[in-house]
Tab-separated table of C-alpha atoms in Angstrom:
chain	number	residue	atom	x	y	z
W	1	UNK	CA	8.473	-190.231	157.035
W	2	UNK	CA	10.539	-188.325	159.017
W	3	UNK	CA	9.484	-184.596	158.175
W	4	UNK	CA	6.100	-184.102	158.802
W	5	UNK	CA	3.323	-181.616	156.559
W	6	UNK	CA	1.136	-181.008	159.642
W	7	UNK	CA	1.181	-177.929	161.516
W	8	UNK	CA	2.134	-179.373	164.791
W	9	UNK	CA	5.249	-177.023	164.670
W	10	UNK	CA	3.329	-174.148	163.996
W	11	UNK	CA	0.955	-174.637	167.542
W	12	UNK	CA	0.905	-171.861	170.002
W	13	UNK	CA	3.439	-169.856	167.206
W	14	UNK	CA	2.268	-166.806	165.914
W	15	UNK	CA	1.231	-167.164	162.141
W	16	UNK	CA	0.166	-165.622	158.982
W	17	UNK	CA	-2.766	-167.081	157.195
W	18	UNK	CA	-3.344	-166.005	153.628
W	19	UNK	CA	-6.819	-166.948	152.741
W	20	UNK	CA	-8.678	-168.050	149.113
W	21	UNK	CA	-10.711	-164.878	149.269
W	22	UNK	CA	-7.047	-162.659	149.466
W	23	UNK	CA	-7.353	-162.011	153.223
W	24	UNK	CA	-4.379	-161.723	155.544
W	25	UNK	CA	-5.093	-163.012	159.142
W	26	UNK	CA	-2.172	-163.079	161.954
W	27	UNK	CA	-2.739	-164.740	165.316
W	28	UNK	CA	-1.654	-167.741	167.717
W	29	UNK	CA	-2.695	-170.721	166.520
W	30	UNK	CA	-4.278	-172.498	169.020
W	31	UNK	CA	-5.845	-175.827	166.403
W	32	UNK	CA	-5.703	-177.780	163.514
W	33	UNK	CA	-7.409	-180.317	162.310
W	34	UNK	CA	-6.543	-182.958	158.820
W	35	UNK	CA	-8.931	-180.381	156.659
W	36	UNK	CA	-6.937	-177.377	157.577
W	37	UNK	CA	-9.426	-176.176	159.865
W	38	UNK	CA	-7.762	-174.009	162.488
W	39	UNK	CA	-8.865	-172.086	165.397
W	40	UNK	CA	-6.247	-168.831	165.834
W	41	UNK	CA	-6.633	-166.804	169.073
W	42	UNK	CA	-5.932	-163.006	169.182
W	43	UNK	CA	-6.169	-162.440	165.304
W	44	UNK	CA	-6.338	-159.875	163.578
W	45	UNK	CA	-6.681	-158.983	159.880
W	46	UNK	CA	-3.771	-156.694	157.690
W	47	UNK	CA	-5.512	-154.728	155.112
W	48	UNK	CA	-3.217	-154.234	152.658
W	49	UNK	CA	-4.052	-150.861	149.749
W	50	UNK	CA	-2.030	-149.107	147.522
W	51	UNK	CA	-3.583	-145.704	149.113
W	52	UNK	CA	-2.566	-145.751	152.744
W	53	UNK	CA	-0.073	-148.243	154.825
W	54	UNK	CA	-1.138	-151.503	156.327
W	55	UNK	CA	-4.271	-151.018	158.405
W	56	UNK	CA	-4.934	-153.940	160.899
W	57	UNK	CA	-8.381	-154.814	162.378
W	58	UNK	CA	-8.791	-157.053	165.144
W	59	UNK	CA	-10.283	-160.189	165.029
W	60	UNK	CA	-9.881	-161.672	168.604
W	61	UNK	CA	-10.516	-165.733	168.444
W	62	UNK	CA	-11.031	-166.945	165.205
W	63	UNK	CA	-11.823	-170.192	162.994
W	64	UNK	CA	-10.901	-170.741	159.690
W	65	UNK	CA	-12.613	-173.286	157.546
W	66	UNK	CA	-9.349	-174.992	155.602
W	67	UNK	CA	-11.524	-175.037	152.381
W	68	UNK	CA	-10.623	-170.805	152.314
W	69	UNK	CA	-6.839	-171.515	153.258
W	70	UNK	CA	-4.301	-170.938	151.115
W	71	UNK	CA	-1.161	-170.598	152.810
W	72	UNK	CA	-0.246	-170.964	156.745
W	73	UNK	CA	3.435	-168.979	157.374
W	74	UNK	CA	5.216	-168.939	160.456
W	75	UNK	CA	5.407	-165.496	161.570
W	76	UNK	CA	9.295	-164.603	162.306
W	77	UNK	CA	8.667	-162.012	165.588
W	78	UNK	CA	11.771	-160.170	164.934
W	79	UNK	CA	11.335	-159.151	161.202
W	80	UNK	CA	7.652	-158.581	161.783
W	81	UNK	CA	8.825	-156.014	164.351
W	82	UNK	CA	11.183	-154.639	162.189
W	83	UNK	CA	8.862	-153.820	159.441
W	84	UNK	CA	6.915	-150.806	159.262
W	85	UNK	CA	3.539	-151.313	158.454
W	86	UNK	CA	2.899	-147.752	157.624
W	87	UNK	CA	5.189	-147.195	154.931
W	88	UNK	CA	4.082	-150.580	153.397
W	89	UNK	CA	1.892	-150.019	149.611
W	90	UNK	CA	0.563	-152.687	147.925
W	91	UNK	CA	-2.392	-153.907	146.364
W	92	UNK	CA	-4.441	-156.545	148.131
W	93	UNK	CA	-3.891	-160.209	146.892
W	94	UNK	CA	-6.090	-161.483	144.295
W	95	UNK	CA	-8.932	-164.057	145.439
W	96	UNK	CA	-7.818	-167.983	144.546
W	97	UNK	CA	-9.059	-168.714	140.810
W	98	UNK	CA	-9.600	-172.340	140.629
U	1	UNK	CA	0.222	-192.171	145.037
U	2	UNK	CA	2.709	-191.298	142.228
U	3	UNK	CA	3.185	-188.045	142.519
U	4	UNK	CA	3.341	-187.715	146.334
U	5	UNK	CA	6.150	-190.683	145.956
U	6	UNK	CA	7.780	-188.371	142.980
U	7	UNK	CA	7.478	-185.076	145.924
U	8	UNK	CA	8.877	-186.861	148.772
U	9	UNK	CA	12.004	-187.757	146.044
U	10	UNK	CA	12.425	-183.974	146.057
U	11	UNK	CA	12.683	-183.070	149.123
U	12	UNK	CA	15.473	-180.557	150.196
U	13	UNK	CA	15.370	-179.122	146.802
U	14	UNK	CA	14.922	-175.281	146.103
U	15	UNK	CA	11.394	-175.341	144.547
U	16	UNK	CA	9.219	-172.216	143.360
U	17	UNK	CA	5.815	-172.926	143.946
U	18	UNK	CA	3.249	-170.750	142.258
U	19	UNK	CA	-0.120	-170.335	143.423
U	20	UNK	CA	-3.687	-169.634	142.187
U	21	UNK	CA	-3.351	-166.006	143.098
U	22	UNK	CA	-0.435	-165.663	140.938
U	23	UNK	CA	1.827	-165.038	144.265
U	24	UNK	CA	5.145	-167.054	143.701
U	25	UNK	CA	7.144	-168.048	147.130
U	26	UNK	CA	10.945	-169.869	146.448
U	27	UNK	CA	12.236	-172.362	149.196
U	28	UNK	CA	13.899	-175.578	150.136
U	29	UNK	CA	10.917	-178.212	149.965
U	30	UNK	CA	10.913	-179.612	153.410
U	31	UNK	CA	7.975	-182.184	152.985
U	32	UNK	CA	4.629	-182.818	151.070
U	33	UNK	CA	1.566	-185.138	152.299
U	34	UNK	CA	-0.635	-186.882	151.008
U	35	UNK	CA	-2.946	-183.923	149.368
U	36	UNK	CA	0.318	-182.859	147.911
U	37	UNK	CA	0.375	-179.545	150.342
U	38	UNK	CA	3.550	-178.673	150.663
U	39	UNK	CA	6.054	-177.066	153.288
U	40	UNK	CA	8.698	-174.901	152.406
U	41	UNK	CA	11.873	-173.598	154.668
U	42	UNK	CA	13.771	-170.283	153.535
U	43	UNK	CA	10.860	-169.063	151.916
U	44	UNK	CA	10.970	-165.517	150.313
U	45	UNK	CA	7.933	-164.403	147.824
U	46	UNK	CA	9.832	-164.157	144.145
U	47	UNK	CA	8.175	-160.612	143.740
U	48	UNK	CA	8.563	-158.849	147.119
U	49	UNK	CA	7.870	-155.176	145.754
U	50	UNK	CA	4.184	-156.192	144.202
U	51	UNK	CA	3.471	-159.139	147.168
U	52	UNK	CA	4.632	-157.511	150.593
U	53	UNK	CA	1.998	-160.054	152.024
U	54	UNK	CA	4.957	-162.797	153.657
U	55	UNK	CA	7.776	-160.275	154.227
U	56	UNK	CA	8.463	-162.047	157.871
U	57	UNK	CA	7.445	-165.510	156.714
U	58	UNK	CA	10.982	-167.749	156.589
U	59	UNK	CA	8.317	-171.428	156.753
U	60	UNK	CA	5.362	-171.838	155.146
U	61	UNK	CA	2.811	-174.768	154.757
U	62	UNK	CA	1.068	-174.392	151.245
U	63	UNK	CA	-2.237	-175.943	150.861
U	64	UNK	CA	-2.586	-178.574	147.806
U	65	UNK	CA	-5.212	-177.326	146.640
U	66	UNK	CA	-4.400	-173.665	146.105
U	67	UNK	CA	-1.413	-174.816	144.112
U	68	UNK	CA	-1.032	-174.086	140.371
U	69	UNK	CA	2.578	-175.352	139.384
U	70	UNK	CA	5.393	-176.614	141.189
U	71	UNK	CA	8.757	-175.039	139.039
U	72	UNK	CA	11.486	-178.129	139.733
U	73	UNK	CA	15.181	-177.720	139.266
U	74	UNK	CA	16.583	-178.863	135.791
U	75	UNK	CA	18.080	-181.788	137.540
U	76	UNK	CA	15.175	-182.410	139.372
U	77	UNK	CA	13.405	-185.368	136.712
U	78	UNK	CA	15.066	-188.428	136.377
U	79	UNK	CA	13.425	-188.720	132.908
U	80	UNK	CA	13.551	-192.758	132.908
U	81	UNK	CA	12.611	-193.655	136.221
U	82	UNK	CA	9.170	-191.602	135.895
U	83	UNK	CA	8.641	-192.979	132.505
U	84	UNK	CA	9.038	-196.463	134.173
U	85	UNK	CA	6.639	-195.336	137.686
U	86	UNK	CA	3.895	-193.806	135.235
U	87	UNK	CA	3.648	-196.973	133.369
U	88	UNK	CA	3.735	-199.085	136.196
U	89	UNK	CA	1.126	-196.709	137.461
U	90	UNK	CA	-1.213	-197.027	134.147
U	91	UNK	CA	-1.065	-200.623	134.323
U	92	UNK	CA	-2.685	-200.570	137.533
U	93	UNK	CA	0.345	-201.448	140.807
């Protein structure tokens, strides 16, 4: 196959990592392994409430089991700069309901 | 087997893929393994306002297992030809 569903691409990218429990986690992903397991290095968490704008906690190194993944995005640098976390309302995302 | 086979047939089509949050993201299906997780290009969430979550995310690598439905494009079934792989499939190779 020529386009492959791994995240070799993503390595040493900065990505955002939406998890089953309705976390958001950014950081450098250092690891992967065929479960989804990954190990992400200077992470830090975006609390998301409909009260104040984004609030982000840091993590520092980090593994994820794969079994609380839900989605891995690549992080585009430039419109993540030109956001403004702040101003941002929302509700957090709902926890995965199997 | 059939439906990753049926996947990879789709690939480079604009998919919505809906999860079990409820958070819809729209792209170009760029490939799909063998636990059907899937990896979209061109991505944008289909309700930005409510789900601000992936607002700089363009590529994204969905897991299988966290997926509820895959929406296809009308033209995306060939009706026959999965009628004829699911029977194949039934019958056991």
């Amino acid at each position: 196959m020529a386009a492959t569903t791994g995240l070799e691409s993503f390595v040493d990218q900065i990505i955002s990592v939406i998890t089953n429990d309705g976390r958001n986690i950014v950081g450098l992903l250092k690891g992967f392994d065929q479960a989804t397991n990954i190990i992400l290095d200077e992470s830090h968490e975006r609390v998301f409430s409909t009260k104040e704008g984004v609030q982000q906690l840091v993590l520092g190194l980090y593994i994820i089991r794969g079994d609380n993944i839900g989605v891995i995005g690549e992080l585009d640098e430039e419109l993540d700069a030109s956001l403004d976390f702040s101003k941002l309302r929302a509700h957090p995302l709902k926890p995965v309901m199997h | 087997m059939l439906f990753f086979s049926y996947f990879k047939d789709l690939v480079g089509q604009e998919v919505t893929v809906e999860l079990k949050n409820d958070l819809a993201i729209r792209g170009t299906l760029h490939s799909v393994d063998q636990y059907l997780n899937i990896k979209l290009e061109n991505t944008r969430v289909v309700d930005q306002d409510k789900y601000p979550h992936m607002l700089s995310v363009r590529n994204c690598f969905i897991r299988g297992s966290v997926v509820r439905y895959v929406q296809l494009p009308p033209d995306g079934v060939d009706v026959d030809l999965l009628h004829d792989a699911a029977r194949r499939e039934a019958r056991g190779g």
